mmCIF file of C-alpha atoms in Angstrom:
data_model
loop_
_atom_site.group_PDB
_atom_site.id
_atom_site.type_symbol
_atom_site.label_atom_id
_atom_site.label_comp_id
_atom_site.label_asym_id
_atom_site.label_seq_id
_atom_site.Cartn_x
_atom_site.Cartn_y
_atom_site.Cartn_z
ATOM 1 C CA MET A 152 105.064 137.061 98.564
ATOM 2 C CA ILE A 153 108.116 138.464 97.902
ATOM 3 C CA PHE A 154 108.023 140.963 95.279
ATOM 4 C CA SER A 155 110.366 140.028 92.075
ATOM 5 C CA ASP A 156 112.541 143.443 92.419
ATOM 6 C CA LEU A 157 113.030 142.388 96.050
ATOM 7 C CA TYR A 158 113.829 138.864 95.495
ATOM 8 C CA VAL A 159 117.560 138.735 96.060
ATOM 9 C CA ARG A 160 118.109 140.660 99.133
ATOM 10 C CA PHE A 161 115.840 137.469 100.596
ATOM 11 C CA TYR A 162 118.079 134.808 98.755
ATOM 12 C CA ASN A 163 120.963 136.623 100.339
ATOM 13 C CA GLU A 164 119.079 135.900 103.742
ATOM 14 C CA ALA A 165 118.386 132.389 102.599
ATOM 15 C CA PHE A 166 122.515 131.706 101.971
ATOM 16 C CA LYS A 167 123.373 133.107 105.444
ATOM 17 C CA PHE A 168 120.907 131.092 107.154
ATOM 18 C CA VAL A 169 121.932 127.718 105.114
ATOM 19 C CA ASP A 170 125.792 128.520 105.365
ATOM 20 C CA ALA A 171 125.291 128.925 108.798
ATOM 21 C CA GLN A 172 123.605 125.210 109.680
ATOM 22 C CA GLY A 173 127.326 123.764 109.063
ATOM 23 C CA PRO A 174 129.863 122.570 106.417
ATOM 24 C CA GLY A 175 128.482 121.160 102.984
ATOM 25 C CA GLU A 176 124.864 122.803 103.343
ATOM 26 C CA LEU A 177 125.454 125.604 101.067
ATOM 27 C CA GLU A 178 126.608 123.635 98.377
ATOM 28 C CA LYS A 179 123.592 121.224 98.572
ATOM 29 C CA PHE A 180 121.504 124.499 98.312
ATOM 30 C CA PHE A 181 123.552 125.599 95.401
ATOM 31 C CA ALA A 182 122.881 122.190 93.477
ATOM 32 C CA ALA A 183 119.027 121.899 94.177
ATOM 33 C CA ILE A 184 119.019 125.829 92.675
ATOM 34 C CA SER A 185 120.846 124.537 90.023
ATOM 35 C CA GLY A 186 118.477 121.450 89.386
ATOM 36 C CA ASN A 187 115.342 124.058 89.301
ATOM 37 C CA VAL A 188 116.804 126.155 87.124
ATOM 38 C CA GLU A 189 117.505 123.003 85.045
ATOM 39 C CA LYS A 190 113.929 122.332 84.812
ATOM 40 C CA ARG A 191 113.258 125.610 83.044
ATOM 41 C CA MET A 192 116.367 125.703 80.673
ATOM 42 C CA LEU A 193 117.920 122.258 80.157
ATOM 43 C CA GLU A 194 116.292 121.236 76.926
ATOM 44 C CA LYS A 195 116.141 124.737 75.574
ATOM 45 C CA LEU A 196 120.184 124.702 75.745
ATOM 46 C CA LYS A 197 120.361 121.119 74.766
ATOM 47 C CA THR A 198 118.455 121.813 71.373
ATOM 48 C CA GLY A 199 119.578 125.881 70.685
ATOM 49 C CA GLY A 200 123.291 125.207 72.149
ATOM 50 C CA ILE A 201 125.164 128.809 72.409
ATOM 51 C CA ASP A 202 122.300 130.461 70.441
ATOM 52 C CA ALA A 203 119.946 129.706 73.321
ATOM 53 C CA LEU A 204 122.187 130.833 75.747
ATOM 54 C CA PHE A 205 122.815 134.328 73.780
ATOM 55 C CA GLU A 206 119.306 134.675 73.498
ATOM 56 C CA HIS A 207 118.235 134.009 77.463
ATOM 57 C CA TYR A 208 120.988 135.997 78.590
ATOM 58 C CA ARG A 209 120.175 138.960 76.325
ATOM 59 C CA MET A 210 116.735 138.487 78.079
ATOM 60 C CA ILE A 211 118.200 138.331 81.371
ATOM 61 C CA ARG A 212 120.274 141.538 80.443
ATOM 62 C CA ARG A 213 116.644 143.032 79.470
ATOM 63 C CA GLU A 214 114.765 141.728 82.378
ATOM 64 C CA GLU A 215 117.385 142.119 85.163
ATOM 65 C CA ASN A 216 118.602 145.568 83.934
ATOM 66 C CA CYS A 217 122.176 144.242 83.904
ATOM 67 C CA GLU A 218 125.166 146.231 82.686
ATOM 68 C CA MET A 219 125.995 143.521 80.648
ATOM 69 C CA THR A 220 127.943 142.826 76.958
ATOM 70 C CA LEU A 221 127.456 139.705 74.989
ATOM 71 C CA THR A 222 129.838 139.018 72.422
ATOM 72 C CA ARG A 223 129.932 135.851 70.125
ATOM 73 C CA ILE A 224 133.156 134.522 69.722
ATOM 74 C CA PRO A 225 134.317 131.381 67.642
ATOM 75 C CA HIS A 226 132.354 128.546 68.640
ATOM 76 C CA GLY A 227 130.776 130.219 71.808
ATOM 77 C CA MET A 228 129.969 133.769 73.318
ATOM 78 C CA GLU A 229 131.518 135.663 76.352
ATOM 79 C CA LEU A 230 129.711 137.310 78.989
ATOM 80 C CA ALA A 231 130.959 140.776 80.492
ATOM 81 C CA MET A 232 129.237 141.626 83.490
ATOM 82 C CA ASP A 233 130.224 145.145 84.500
ATOM 83 C CA GLY A 234 127.181 145.883 86.797
ATOM 84 C CA CYS A 235 125.459 143.024 87.983
ATOM 85 C CA PRO A 236 122.100 143.970 89.545
ATOM 86 C CA SER A 237 121.498 140.666 91.883
ATOM 87 C CA LEU A 238 125.050 141.847 93.788
ATOM 88 C CA GLY A 239 123.964 145.400 93.920
ATOM 89 C CA LYS A 240 121.012 145.043 95.589
ATOM 90 C CA VAL A 241 122.849 142.604 98.001
ATOM 91 C CA LEU A 242 125.249 145.373 98.731
ATOM 92 C CA ASP A 243 122.525 148.188 99.041
ATOM 93 C CA ASN A 244 120.995 146.388 101.676
ATOM 94 C CA ASP A 245 120.855 147.021 105.668
ATOM 95 C CA ALA A 246 121.245 143.637 106.130
ATOM 96 C CA ALA A 247 124.682 142.130 105.616
ATOM 97 C CA PRO A 248 125.633 140.074 102.473
ATOM 98 C CA SER A 249 126.673 136.717 102.425
ATOM 99 C CA PRO A 250 130.397 136.556 101.720
ATOM 100 C CA ARG A 251 129.586 133.431 99.757
ATOM 101 C CA TYR A 252 126.578 135.256 97.211
ATOM 102 C CA CYS A 253 128.507 135.301 93.984
ATOM 103 C CA GLU A 254 128.994 131.630 94.459
ATOM 104 C CA HIS A 255 125.572 130.611 93.732
ATOM 105 C CA CYS A 256 125.669 131.563 90.104
ATOM 106 C CA VAL A 257 128.751 129.795 89.461
ATOM 107 C CA ASN A 258 127.130 126.849 90.971
ATOM 108 C CA TRP A 259 123.909 126.714 89.167
ATOM 109 C CA SER A 260 125.306 127.620 86.154
ATOM 110 C CA LEU A 261 128.585 125.033 85.871
ATOM 111 C CA PRO A 262 126.544 121.997 85.996
ATOM 112 C CA LEU A 263 123.683 122.971 84.064
ATOM 113 C CA TYR A 264 125.984 123.732 81.156
ATOM 114 C CA ARG A 265 127.711 120.753 81.845
ATOM 115 C CA LYS A 266 124.976 118.707 81.314
ATOM 116 C CA ALA A 267 124.307 121.234 77.834
ATOM 117 C CA GLY A 268 127.268 119.894 76.228
ATOM 118 C CA LEU A 269 128.585 123.527 77.029
ATOM 119 C CA PHE A 270 132.107 124.136 78.179
ATOM 120 C CA CYS A 271 132.069 126.926 80.345
ATOM 121 C CA ILE A 272 135.061 129.266 81.826
ATOM 122 C CA TYR A 273 133.939 131.827 85.097
ATOM 123 C CA SER A 274 135.881 134.139 86.624
ATOM 124 C CA ILE A 275 134.086 136.207 89.468
ATOM 125 C CA GLY A 276 136.504 138.383 90.684
ATOM 126 C CA GLU A 277 136.513 140.629 93.905
ATOM 127 C CA ARG A 278 133.345 139.270 95.834
ATOM 128 C CA ASP A 279 132.192 143.001 96.646
ATOM 129 C CA VAL A 280 132.663 144.206 93.130
ATOM 130 C CA PRO A 281 129.409 143.656 91.103
ATOM 131 C CA GLN A 282 131.410 142.569 87.803
ATOM 132 C CA CYS A 283 132.464 139.014 86.701
ATOM 133 C CA ARG A 284 133.166 137.281 83.342
ATOM 134 C CA GLU A 285 132.008 133.907 81.492
ATOM 135 C CA TRP A 286 133.349 132.193 78.617
ATOM 136 C CA ILE A 287 131.257 129.723 77.092
ATOM 137 C CA PHE A 288 131.893 127.613 74.153
ATOM 138 C CA ASP A 289 130.252 124.416 71.934
ATOM 139 C CA ASN A 290 133.723 122.886 71.796
ATOM 140 C CA ALA A 291 136.298 121.513 73.802
ATOM 141 C CA GLU A 292 139.827 122.716 71.660
ATOM 142 C CA SER A 293 138.292 126.165 72.233
ATOM 143 C CA ALA A 294 137.426 126.133 75.805
ATOM 144 C CA TYR A 295 140.912 124.723 76.177
ATOM 145 C CA SER A 296 142.687 127.483 74.550
ATOM 146 C CA LYS A 297 140.945 129.877 76.435
ATOM 147 C CA ARG A 298 141.566 128.484 79.712
ATOM 148 C CA SER A 299 145.338 128.056 78.721
ATOM 149 C CA GLU A 300 145.174 132.003 77.649
ATOM 150 C CA LEU A 301 143.268 133.007 81.147
ATOM 151 C CA LEU A 302 145.876 130.821 83.285
ATOM 152 C CA SER A 303 148.570 132.148 81.477
ATOM 153 C CA ALA A 304 147.301 136.074 82.503
ATOM 154 C CA ARG A 305 146.890 134.440 86.133
ATOM 155 C CA VAL A 306 143.224 135.234 85.645
ATOM 156 C CA ASN A 307 141.247 133.265 88.545
ATOM 157 C CA ILE A 308 138.763 130.844 86.959
ATOM 158 C CA GLN A 309 136.797 128.358 87.865
ATOM 159 C CA CYS A 310 135.685 125.572 84.644
ATOM 160 C CA ASN A 311 133.197 122.744 84.504
ATOM 161 C CA PHE A 312 135.352 120.762 82.337
ATOM 162 C CA GLU A 313 138.646 118.693 83.107
ATOM 163 C CA MET B 54 110.984 154.119 100.996
ATOM 164 C CA ARG B 55 114.401 152.766 101.582
ATOM 165 C CA TYR B 56 114.345 150.603 98.595
ATOM 166 C CA ARG B 57 112.575 151.826 95.266
ATOM 167 C CA GLU B 58 113.501 149.948 92.332
ATOM 168 C CA THR B 59 113.377 150.422 88.982
ATOM 169 C CA GLY B 60 113.577 149.433 85.293
ATOM 170 C CA ASN B 61 112.126 146.117 84.013
ATOM 171 C CA LEU B 62 111.033 143.048 85.965
ATOM 172 C CA HIS B 63 112.384 139.530 85.728
ATOM 173 C CA TYR B 64 109.386 137.668 86.806
ATOM 174 C CA THR B 65 111.266 134.385 87.023
ATOM 175 C CA PHE B 66 112.041 135.239 90.726
ATOM 176 C CA HIS B 67 108.763 133.760 91.697
ATOM 177 C CA ASP B 68 109.547 130.473 90.699
ATOM 178 C CA SER B 69 112.958 131.260 92.515
ATOM 179 C CA VAL B 70 111.157 132.738 95.655
ATOM 180 C CA ARG B 71 108.726 129.646 95.464
ATOM 181 C CA PHE B 72 111.353 126.809 95.279
ATOM 182 C CA VAL B 73 113.622 128.656 98.040
ATOM 183 C CA MET B 74 110.957 128.694 100.281
ATOM 184 C CA ASP B 75 109.727 125.160 99.762
ATOM 185 C CA TYR B 76 113.356 124.235 100.211
ATOM 186 C CA LEU B 77 113.873 125.760 103.481
ATOM 187 C CA SER B 78 110.894 124.003 104.788
ATOM 188 C CA GLU B 79 111.608 120.714 103.512
ATOM 189 C CA HIS B 80 115.736 121.001 105.128
ATOM 190 C CA TYR B 81 115.076 122.554 108.066
ATOM 191 C CA GLY B 82 111.608 123.116 108.847
ATOM 192 C CA GLN B 83 109.056 125.596 109.621
ATOM 193 C CA ALA B 84 111.288 127.250 111.778
ATOM 194 C CA GLY B 85 113.834 127.156 109.249
ATOM 195 C CA LEU B 86 111.479 129.264 106.969
ATOM 196 C CA GLU B 87 110.655 131.295 109.144
ATOM 197 C CA GLU B 88 114.234 132.556 110.712
ATOM 198 C CA VAL B 89 115.004 133.699 107.251
ATOM 199 C CA ILE B 90 111.713 135.281 107.052
ATOM 200 C CA ARG B 91 112.059 137.084 109.805
ATOM 201 C CA ALA B 92 115.770 138.334 109.355
ATOM 202 C CA ASN B 93 114.330 139.497 105.793
ATOM 203 C CA ALA B 94 111.168 141.630 107.560
ATOM 204 C CA LEU B 95 113.740 142.948 110.229
ATOM 205 C CA GLU B 96 117.106 143.483 108.710
ATOM 206 C CA VAL B 97 116.627 143.903 105.140
ATOM 207 C CA HIS B 98 113.370 145.802 105.499
ATOM 208 C CA ARG B 99 114.286 147.363 109.339
ATOM 209 C CA SER B 100 113.257 150.856 107.900
ATOM 210 C CA ILE B 101 109.419 149.700 107.415
ATOM 211 C CA LYS B 102 109.890 148.255 110.867
ATOM 212 C CA ASN B 103 111.361 151.427 112.910
ATOM 213 C CA ARG B 104 108.712 153.238 111.671
ATOM 214 C CA LEU B 105 105.898 151.101 112.644
ATOM 215 C CA ASP B 106 107.527 150.830 115.980
ATOM 216 C CA ALA B 107 107.132 154.788 115.888
ATOM 217 C CA GLY B 108 104.140 154.581 115.240
ATOM 218 C CA ASP B 109 104.151 155.710 111.510
ATOM 219 C CA PRO B 110 102.815 153.372 108.810
ATOM 220 C CA SER B 111 103.552 155.536 106.050
ATOM 221 C CA GLU B 112 106.622 153.257 104.587
ATOM 222 C CA LEU B 113 104.478 149.964 104.961
ATOM 223 C CA VAL B 114 101.823 151.783 102.791
ATOM 224 C CA ALA B 115 104.339 153.043 100.288
ATOM 225 C CA HIS B 116 105.956 149.567 99.887
ATOM 226 C CA TRP B 117 103.091 147.856 99.166
ATOM 227 C CA ILE B 118 101.396 150.349 96.854
ATOM 228 C CA TYR B 119 105.103 150.662 94.802
ATOM 229 C CA TYR B 120 105.722 147.267 94.314
ATOM 230 C CA LEU B 121 102.172 146.165 93.490
ATOM 231 C CA ASN B 122 101.815 149.146 90.791
ATOM 232 C CA ARG B 123 105.692 147.495 89.734
ATOM 233 C CA GLU B 124 104.414 144.175 89.384
ATOM 234 C CA GLU B 125 100.669 145.483 87.464
ATOM 235 C CA ALA B 126 98.816 143.760 90.537
ATOM 236 C CA PRO B 127 95.255 145.634 91.108
ATOM 237 C CA CYS B 128 94.738 146.137 94.729
ATOM 238 C CA ASN B 129 92.293 147.909 96.753
ATOM 239 C CA ILE B 130 93.861 150.068 99.483
ATOM 240 C CA HIS B 131 92.195 151.794 102.098
ATOM 241 C CA ILE B 132 93.548 154.345 104.563
ATOM 242 C CA ALA B 133 92.004 155.576 107.461
ATOM 243 C CA ALA B 134 92.928 156.893 110.747
ATOM 244 C CA ASN B 135 93.787 153.688 112.463
ATOM 245 C CA THR B 136 93.359 151.148 110.071
ATOM 246 C CA VAL B 137 95.397 150.275 106.358
ATOM 247 C CA THR B 138 93.430 147.889 104.404
ATOM 248 C CA ILE B 139 95.290 146.123 101.496
ATOM 249 C CA GLU B 140 93.297 143.844 99.214
ATOM 250 C CA ILE B 141 94.831 142.119 96.594
ATOM 251 C CA PRO B 142 92.566 139.794 94.118
ATOM 252 C CA GLU B 143 94.902 138.336 92.494
ATOM 253 C CA CYS B 144 98.511 137.802 93.524
ATOM 254 C CA PRO B 145 101.498 138.342 91.138
ATOM 255 C CA ALA B 146 103.205 135.606 92.351
ATOM 256 C CA PHE B 147 100.532 133.030 91.554
ATOM 257 C CA ARG B 148 99.492 134.855 88.540
ATOM 258 C CA GLU B 149 103.126 134.479 87.248
ATOM 259 C CA LEU B 150 103.612 131.032 88.415
ATOM 260 C CA HIS B 151 100.441 130.150 86.793
ATOM 261 C CA LYS B 152 101.668 131.849 83.537
ATOM 262 C CA MET B 153 105.066 129.800 83.459
ATOM 263 C CA GLY B 154 103.596 126.434 84.162
ATOM 264 C CA ARG B 155 105.321 126.378 87.577
ATOM 265 C CA PRO B 156 103.954 125.129 90.761
ATOM 266 C CA VAL B 157 102.490 127.387 93.372
ATOM 267 C CA SER B 158 103.210 127.228 96.970
ATOM 268 C CA GLU B 159 101.461 127.987 100.092
ATOM 269 C CA HIS B 160 104.757 129.114 101.455
ATOM 270 C CA LEU B 161 104.196 132.228 99.331
ATOM 271 C CA CYS B 162 101.365 133.426 101.376
ATOM 272 C CA LEU B 163 102.994 132.503 104.892
ATOM 273 C CA GLY B 164 105.802 134.536 103.829
ATOM 274 C CA THR B 165 103.580 137.248 103.645
ATOM 275 C CA ARG B 166 101.727 136.704 106.746
ATOM 276 C CA LEU B 167 104.808 136.128 108.761
ATOM 277 C CA THR B 168 106.453 139.448 107.458
ATOM 278 C CA ASN B 169 103.958 141.854 108.765
ATOM 279 C CA GLN B 170 103.789 139.505 111.773
ATOM 280 C CA PHE B 171 107.073 140.490 112.235
ATOM 281 C CA TRP B 172 106.858 144.044 111.373
ATOM 282 C CA CYS B 173 104.116 144.572 113.911
ATOM 283 C CA GLU B 174 105.878 142.549 116.438
ATOM 284 C CA ASN B 175 105.954 144.930 119.498
ATOM 285 C CA SER B 176 104.563 147.943 117.485
ATOM 286 C CA PRO B 177 101.587 149.947 117.919
ATOM 287 C CA PHE B 178 100.034 148.093 114.983
ATOM 288 C CA GLU B 179 98.834 144.505 114.677
ATOM 289 C CA CYS B 180 98.073 142.795 111.347
ATOM 290 C CA VAL B 181 95.409 140.452 110.716
ATOM 291 C CA HIS B 182 95.359 138.532 107.235
ATOM 292 C CA GLU B 183 92.525 136.705 105.445
ATOM 293 C CA LYS B 184 92.724 134.688 102.630
ATOM 294 C CA LEU B 185 90.235 134.778 100.322
ATOM 295 C CA GLY B 186 91.034 132.565 97.493
ATOM 296 C CA GLU B 187 93.849 130.749 96.201
ATOM 297 C CA ALA B 188 95.550 133.715 95.020
ATOM 298 C CA HIS B 189 93.521 136.578 97.120
ATOM 299 C CA CYS B 190 93.920 138.056 100.221
ATOM 300 C CA ARG B 191 93.164 141.194 102.623
ATOM 301 C CA GLN B 192 95.795 142.415 105.071
ATOM 302 C CA THR B 193 94.480 144.500 107.388
ATOM 303 C CA PHE B 194 96.636 146.705 109.863
ATOM 304 C CA LYS B 195 95.009 148.350 112.524
ATOM 305 C CA ARG B 196 96.645 150.135 115.763
ATOM 306 C CA ARG B 197 96.416 148.452 118.713
ATOM 307 C CA ALA B 198 93.762 149.962 121.324
ATOM 308 C CA LYS B 199 95.840 151.385 124.253
ATOM 309 C CA ALA B 200 95.688 149.570 127.356
#
């Protein structure tokens, strides 16, 4: 057993090990993680849409002790993570952090939201700063518009839509 | 104690631990899983290891008491001159996975057994891990007899 409080440092060790196994191994691992989260969340998101996702993140904010601001916006929501406890613990660690640690979050969430019919724009920012931003919409037009705005402002983003 | 987490708990991480351990074993074999558990024991928790190597089990005991308490897991801990016994009648990982309706895995117990083993390796202590039921175990840390 790994205690829940201490899990993310174990997760970080798993990422370093899998990444060292060869090109593409970590991407396969991320995809499998997304598949596992899907078992807990996909149906909830398909039926509840943005409302269900907003409630999910309210629960995450409480349980994981996040410094996170959640805002409802037209046809979607914005998540501003100002203190990610997951990366925070990985940085407060006697072992070295995986330089790709933050990628797990993007890579489990983007495919899952796409399957649930949600459009997501993710901005990680610096890999050693526990902050990121997400915008999630249930409407393609709103997502395209936000993406244009962010690209115009030269924000580095990843999206789950063309 | 090196890590003293506070605040709320996210019990869903027990399903994440189970999933990651099963994935490592399935894709990289027992050796792959062991390598990650070893790194977690010796690098992440190097302060427990360093103290055990120096003959001091205090951080190990504090770690178990603190985190079992955080997880609201009843336990019996007996500390004697040369022995520390930790009995956990209901492992919180198994308890939470059952509550969530998620599968459990024997890799969870393997993780505990190997972590203790790696901590004790080349130290004045040895650990015996006894599985007494599906979610019930007893770990005994004993100072090795001097040669």
